[in-house]
Coordinates of C-alpha atoms and ligand atoms in Angstrom, one line a residue:
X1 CA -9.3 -17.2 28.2
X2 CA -12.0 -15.8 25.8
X3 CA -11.3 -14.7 22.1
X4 CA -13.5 -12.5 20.6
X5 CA -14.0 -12.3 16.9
X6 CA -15.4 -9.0 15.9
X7 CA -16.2 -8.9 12.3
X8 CA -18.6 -5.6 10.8
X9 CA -18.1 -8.1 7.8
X10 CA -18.3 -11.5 8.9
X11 CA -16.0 -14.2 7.4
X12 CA -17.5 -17.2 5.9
X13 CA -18.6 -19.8 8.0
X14 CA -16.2 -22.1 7.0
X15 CA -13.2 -20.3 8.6
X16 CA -15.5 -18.9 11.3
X17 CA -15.8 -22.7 12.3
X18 CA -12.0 -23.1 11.5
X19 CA -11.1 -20.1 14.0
X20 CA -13.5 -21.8 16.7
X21 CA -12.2 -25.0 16.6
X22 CA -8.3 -23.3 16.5
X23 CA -9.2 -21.9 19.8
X24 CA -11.8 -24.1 21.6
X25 CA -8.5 -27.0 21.1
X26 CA -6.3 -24.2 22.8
X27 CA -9.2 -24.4 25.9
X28 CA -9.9 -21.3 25.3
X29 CA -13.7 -19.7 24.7
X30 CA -14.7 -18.3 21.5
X31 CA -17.0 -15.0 21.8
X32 CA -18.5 -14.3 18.3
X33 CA -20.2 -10.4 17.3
X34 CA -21.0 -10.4 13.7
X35 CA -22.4 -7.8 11.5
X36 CA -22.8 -5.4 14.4
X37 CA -24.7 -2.4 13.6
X38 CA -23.0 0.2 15.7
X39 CA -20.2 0.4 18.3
X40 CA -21.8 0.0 21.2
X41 CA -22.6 -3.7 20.9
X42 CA -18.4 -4.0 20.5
X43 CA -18.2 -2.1 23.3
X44 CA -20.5 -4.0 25.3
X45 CA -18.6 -8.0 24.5
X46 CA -15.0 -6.8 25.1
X47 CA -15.4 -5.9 28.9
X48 CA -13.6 -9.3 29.9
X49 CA -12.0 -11.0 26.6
X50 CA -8.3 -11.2 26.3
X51 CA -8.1 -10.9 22.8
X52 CA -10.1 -10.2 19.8
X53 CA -9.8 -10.9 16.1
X54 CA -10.7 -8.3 13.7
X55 CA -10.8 -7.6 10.2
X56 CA -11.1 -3.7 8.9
X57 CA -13.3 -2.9 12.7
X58 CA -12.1 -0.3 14.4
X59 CA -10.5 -0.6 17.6
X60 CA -9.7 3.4 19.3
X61 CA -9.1 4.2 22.1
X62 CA -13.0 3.7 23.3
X63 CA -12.7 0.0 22.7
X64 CA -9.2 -0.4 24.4
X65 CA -10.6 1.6 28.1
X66 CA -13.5 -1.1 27.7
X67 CA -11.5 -4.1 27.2
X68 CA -10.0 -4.5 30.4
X69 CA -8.3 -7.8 30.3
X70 CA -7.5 -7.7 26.9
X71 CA -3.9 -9.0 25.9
X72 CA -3.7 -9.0 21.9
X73 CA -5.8 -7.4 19.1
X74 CA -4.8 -9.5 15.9
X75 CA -6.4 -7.7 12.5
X76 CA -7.1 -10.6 10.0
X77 CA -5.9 -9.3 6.9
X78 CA -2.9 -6.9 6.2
X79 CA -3.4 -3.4 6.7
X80 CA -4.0 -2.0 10.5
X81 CA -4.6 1.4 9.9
X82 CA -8.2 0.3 12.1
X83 CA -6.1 0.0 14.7
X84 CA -5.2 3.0 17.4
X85 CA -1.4 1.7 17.7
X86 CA 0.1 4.6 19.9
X87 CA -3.1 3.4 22.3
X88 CA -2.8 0.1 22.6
X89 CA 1.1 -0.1 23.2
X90 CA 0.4 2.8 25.8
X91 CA -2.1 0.2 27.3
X92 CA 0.5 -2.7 26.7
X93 CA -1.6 -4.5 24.3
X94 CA -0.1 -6.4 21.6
X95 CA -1.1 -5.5 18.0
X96 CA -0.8 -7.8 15.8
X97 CA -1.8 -8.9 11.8
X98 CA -1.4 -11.5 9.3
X99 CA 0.5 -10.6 6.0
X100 CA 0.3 -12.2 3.0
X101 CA -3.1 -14.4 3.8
X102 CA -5.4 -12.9 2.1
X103 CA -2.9 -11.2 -0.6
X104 CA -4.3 -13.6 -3.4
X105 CA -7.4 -12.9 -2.9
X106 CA -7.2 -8.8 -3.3
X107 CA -5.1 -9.2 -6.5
X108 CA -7.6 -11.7 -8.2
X109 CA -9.8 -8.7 -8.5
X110 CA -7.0 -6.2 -9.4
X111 CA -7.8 -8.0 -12.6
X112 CA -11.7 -8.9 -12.2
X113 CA -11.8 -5.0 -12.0
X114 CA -9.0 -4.1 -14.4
X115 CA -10.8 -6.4 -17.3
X116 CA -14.2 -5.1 -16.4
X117 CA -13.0 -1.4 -17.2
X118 CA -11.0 -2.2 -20.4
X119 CA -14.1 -3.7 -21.5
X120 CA -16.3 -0.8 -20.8
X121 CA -18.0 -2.2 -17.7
X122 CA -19.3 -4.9 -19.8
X123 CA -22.0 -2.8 -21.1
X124 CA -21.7 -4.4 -24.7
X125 CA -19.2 -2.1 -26.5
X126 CA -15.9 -3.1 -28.4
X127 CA -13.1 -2.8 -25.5
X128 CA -9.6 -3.8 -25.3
X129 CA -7.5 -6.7 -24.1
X130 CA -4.8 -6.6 -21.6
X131 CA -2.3 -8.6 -23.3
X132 CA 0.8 -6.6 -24.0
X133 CA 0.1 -3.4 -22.4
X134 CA 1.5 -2.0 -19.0
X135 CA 1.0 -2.5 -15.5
X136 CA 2.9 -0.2 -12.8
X137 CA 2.4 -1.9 -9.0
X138 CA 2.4 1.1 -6.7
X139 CA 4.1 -0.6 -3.8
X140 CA 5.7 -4.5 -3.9
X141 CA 4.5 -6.3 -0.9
X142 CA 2.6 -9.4 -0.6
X143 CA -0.5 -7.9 -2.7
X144 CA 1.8 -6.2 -5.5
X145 CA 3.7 -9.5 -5.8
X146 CA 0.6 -11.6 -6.3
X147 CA -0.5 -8.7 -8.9
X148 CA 3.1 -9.4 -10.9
X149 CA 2.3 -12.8 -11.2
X150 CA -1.1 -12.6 -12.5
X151 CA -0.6 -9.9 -14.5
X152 CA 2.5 -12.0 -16.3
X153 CA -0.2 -14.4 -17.0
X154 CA -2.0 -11.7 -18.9
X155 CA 1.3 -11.4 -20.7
X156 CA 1.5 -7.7 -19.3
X157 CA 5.0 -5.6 -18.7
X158 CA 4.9 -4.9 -15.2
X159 CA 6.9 -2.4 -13.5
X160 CA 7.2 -2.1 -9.5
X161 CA 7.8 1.1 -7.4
X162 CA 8.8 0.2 -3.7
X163 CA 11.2 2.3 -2.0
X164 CA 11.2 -0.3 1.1
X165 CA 12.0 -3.1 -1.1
X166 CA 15.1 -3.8 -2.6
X167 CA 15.4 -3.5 -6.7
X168 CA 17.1 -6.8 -6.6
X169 CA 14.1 -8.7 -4.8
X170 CA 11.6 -6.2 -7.4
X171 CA 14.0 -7.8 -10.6
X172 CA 14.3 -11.5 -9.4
X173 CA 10.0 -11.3 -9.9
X174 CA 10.7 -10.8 -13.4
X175 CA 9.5 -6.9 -12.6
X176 CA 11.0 -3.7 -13.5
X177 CA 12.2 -1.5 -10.5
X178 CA 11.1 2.3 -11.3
X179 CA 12.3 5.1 -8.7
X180 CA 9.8 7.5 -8.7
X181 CA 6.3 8.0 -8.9
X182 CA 6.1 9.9 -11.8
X183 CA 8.0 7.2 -14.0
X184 CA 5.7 4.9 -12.3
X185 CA 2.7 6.8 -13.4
X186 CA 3.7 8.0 -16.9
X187 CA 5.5 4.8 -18.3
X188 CA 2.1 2.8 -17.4
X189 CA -1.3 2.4 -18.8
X190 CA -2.3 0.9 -15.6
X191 CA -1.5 1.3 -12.3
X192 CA -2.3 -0.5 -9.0
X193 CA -2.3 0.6 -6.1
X194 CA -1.1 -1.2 -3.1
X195 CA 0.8 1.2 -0.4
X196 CA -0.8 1.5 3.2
X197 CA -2.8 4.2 4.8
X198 CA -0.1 6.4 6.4
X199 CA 0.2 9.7 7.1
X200 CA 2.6 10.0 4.5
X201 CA 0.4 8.3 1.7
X202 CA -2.9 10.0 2.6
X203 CA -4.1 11.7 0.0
X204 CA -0.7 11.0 -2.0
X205 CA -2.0 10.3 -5.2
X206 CA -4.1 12.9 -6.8
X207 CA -3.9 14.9 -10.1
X208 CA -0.1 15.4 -10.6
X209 CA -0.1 11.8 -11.0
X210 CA -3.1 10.9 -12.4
X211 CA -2.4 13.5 -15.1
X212 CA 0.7 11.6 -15.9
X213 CA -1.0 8.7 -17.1
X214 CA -1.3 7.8 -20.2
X215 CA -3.2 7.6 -22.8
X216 CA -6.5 4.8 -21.6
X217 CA -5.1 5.1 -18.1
X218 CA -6.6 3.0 -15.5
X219 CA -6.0 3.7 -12.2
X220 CA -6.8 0.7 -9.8
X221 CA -7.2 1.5 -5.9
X222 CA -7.2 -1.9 -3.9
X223 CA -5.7 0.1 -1.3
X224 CA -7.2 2.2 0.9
X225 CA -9.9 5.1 -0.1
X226 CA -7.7 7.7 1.9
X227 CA -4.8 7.5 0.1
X228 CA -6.6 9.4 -3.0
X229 CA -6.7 13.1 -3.4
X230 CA -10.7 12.5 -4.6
X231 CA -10.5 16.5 -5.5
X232 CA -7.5 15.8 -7.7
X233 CA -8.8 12.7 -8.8
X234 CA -12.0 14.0 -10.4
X235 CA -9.7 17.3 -11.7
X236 CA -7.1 15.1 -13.8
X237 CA -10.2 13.1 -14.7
X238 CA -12.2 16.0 -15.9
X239 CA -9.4 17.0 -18.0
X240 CA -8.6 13.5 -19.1
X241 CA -11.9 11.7 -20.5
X242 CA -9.7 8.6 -21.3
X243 CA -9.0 8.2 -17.9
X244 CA -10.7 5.7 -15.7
X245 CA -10.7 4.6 -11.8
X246 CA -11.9 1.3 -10.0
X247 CA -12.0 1.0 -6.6
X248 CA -12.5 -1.7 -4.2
X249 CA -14.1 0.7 -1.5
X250 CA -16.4 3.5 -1.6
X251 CA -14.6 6.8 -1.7
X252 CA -16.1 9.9 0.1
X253 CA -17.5 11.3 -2.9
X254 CA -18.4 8.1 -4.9
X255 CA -22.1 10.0 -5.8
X256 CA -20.2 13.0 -7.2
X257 CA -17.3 10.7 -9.0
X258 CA -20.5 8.4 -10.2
X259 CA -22.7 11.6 -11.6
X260 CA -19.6 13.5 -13.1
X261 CA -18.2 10.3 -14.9
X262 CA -20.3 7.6 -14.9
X263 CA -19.0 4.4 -16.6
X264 CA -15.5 5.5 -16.0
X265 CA -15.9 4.9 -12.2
X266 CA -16.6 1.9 -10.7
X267 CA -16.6 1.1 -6.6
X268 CA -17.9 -2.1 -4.7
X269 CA -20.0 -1.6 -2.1
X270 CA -17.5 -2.3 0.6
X271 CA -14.1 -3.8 0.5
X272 CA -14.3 -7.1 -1.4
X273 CA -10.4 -7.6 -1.9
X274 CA -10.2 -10.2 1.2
X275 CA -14.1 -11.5 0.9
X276 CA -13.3 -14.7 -0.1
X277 CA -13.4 -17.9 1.4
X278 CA -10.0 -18.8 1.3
X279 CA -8.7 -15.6 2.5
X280 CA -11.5 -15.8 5.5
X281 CA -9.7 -19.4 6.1
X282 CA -5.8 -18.3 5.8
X283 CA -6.3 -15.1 7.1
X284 CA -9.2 -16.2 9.9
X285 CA -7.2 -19.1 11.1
X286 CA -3.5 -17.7 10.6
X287 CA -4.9 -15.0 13.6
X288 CA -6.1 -18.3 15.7
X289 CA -3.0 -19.8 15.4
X290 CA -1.3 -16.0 16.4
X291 CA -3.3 -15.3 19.5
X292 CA -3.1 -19.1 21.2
X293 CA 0.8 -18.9 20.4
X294 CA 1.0 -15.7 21.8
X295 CA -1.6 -16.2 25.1
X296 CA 0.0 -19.8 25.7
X297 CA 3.8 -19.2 24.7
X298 CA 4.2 -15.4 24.1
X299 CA 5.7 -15.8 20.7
X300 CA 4.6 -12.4 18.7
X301 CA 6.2 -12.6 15.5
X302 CA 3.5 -10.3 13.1
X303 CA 3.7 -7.3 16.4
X304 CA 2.9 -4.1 14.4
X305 CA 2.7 -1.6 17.5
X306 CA 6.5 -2.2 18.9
Ligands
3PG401 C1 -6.5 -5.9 4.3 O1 -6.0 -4.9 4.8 O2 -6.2 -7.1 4.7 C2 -7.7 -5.9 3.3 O3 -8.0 -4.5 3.0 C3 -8.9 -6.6 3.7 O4 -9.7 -6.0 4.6 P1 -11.0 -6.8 5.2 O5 -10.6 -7.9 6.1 O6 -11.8 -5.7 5.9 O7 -11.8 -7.3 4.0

């Protein structure tokens, strides 16, 4: 059997030598593309593998009709929006990922990029602290979860908004259920986003909300770039110079957002969240683990494409 680990953005070596020796003790073959420049080269290894590991790569329908034994896709990380799911359960390919691994990681810099915008981008001025003030979690999964605890550490009220989680599970976390988005967004000087890509979320949070916020508001997009209404966005921000947005991925019109406001925008480069070692490691290895128990005992437990 052959695994192939396709990774735009490669992990660190130490979980790439984790994942190898995962599936070289399984017998199987490890097949490594890294930092790939364009498709073709994906399209080009995954004529004969039975299962690739992934982390934000796309795999369409193009990759599926070229992978002709393939068994499992497994995305390392948590969101699998990358993935064409209607395809590959058409194709009878198993879609996998691996919550909560790498859910540390992405709310650590929550906070590396909340503190950096309360204190002006650390560009020398007087800013503020985040002791005492507000933080509204924009969806309680595994990353919102990790947010609450770090943010109690900060000594922070933190409020939760999760209409798939119960309020008893949102309360036993020491956080404050809210039912709607606009208590979320008006009751909180921050807010951080954590709800998945969905045709439902795109573009869901623009300037009705944004508007809302108030004053110093800080919206913090860990998320997914597609689930911002930039046009709204850069509206409500126009109108509101206290306002500010971080992002942990480009959006489409970062140069415009950049030129308009400057200091009050910040983006990394490309999606830093999971770029950690540890996360590479838990999340790296926890898909391992999932392809050899599902190639050599069928067990698919994380199965996102049912
Ligand atoms: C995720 O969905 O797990 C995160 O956004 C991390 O994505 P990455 O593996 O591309 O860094």
């Amino acid at each position: 059997m052959k695994v192939l680990v396709a990774t735009e953005k490669p992990f660190a070596a130490v979980a790439v030598d984790g994942i190898r020796q995962v599936i070289n003790e399984a017998g199987y073959e490890l097949v490594l593309l890294e930092k790939y420049a364009d498709k073709q080269e994906l399209l080009n290894v995954v004529a004969d593998v039975d299962a690739i590991i992934i982390r934000s790569d796309i795999v369409d329908q193009e990759v599926l009709d070229a992978a002709n034994n393939l068994k499992i896709v497994v995305r390392a990380g948590a969101g699998y929006d990358n993935i064409d799911l209607a395809a590959s359960k058409a194709k009878g390919v198993v879609a996998q990922n691996t919550p909560g691994q790498n859910s540390n990681a992405v709310a650590e810099l929550v906070f590396g990029m909340t503190v950096m915008a309360v204190r002006n981008m650390y560009n020398g001025t007087s800013g503020t602290e985040l002791k005492g003030k507000t933080i509204g979690i924009h969806a309680f999964g595994q990353v919102g979860r990790n947010v609450a605890r770090i943010a109690k550490g900060f000594e922070m009220g933190v409020s939760a908004l999760d209409p798939y989680c119960p309020d008893d599970v949102i309360s036993a976390a020491g956080v404050t259920p809210v039912h709607s988005v606009e208590e979320l967004y008006s009751k909180n000087q921050f807010v951080s986003l954590h709800i998945p890509a969905t045709a439902e979320t795109k573009k869901s949070v623009g300037y009705d909300l944004v508007k809302l916020m108030p004053k110093n508001g800080v919206l913090i997009n860990t998320a997914r770039k597609e689930v911002i209404d930039e046009e709204g966005l850069a509206k409500a921000m126009e109108e509101r110079p206290d306002i500010k947005y971080v992002a942990d991925i480009k959006p489409d019109s970062a140069e415009e957002l950049k030129a308009k406001f400057g200091d009050r925008v910040f983006f990394t480069p490309k999606k830093m969240g999971a770029q950690t070692a540890e996360a590479n490691i838990n999340a790296g290895i926890a898909a391992a683990h999932q392809v050899v128990a599902f190639l050599r005992d069928g067990i698919n437990r994380f199965q996102v494409n049912k």
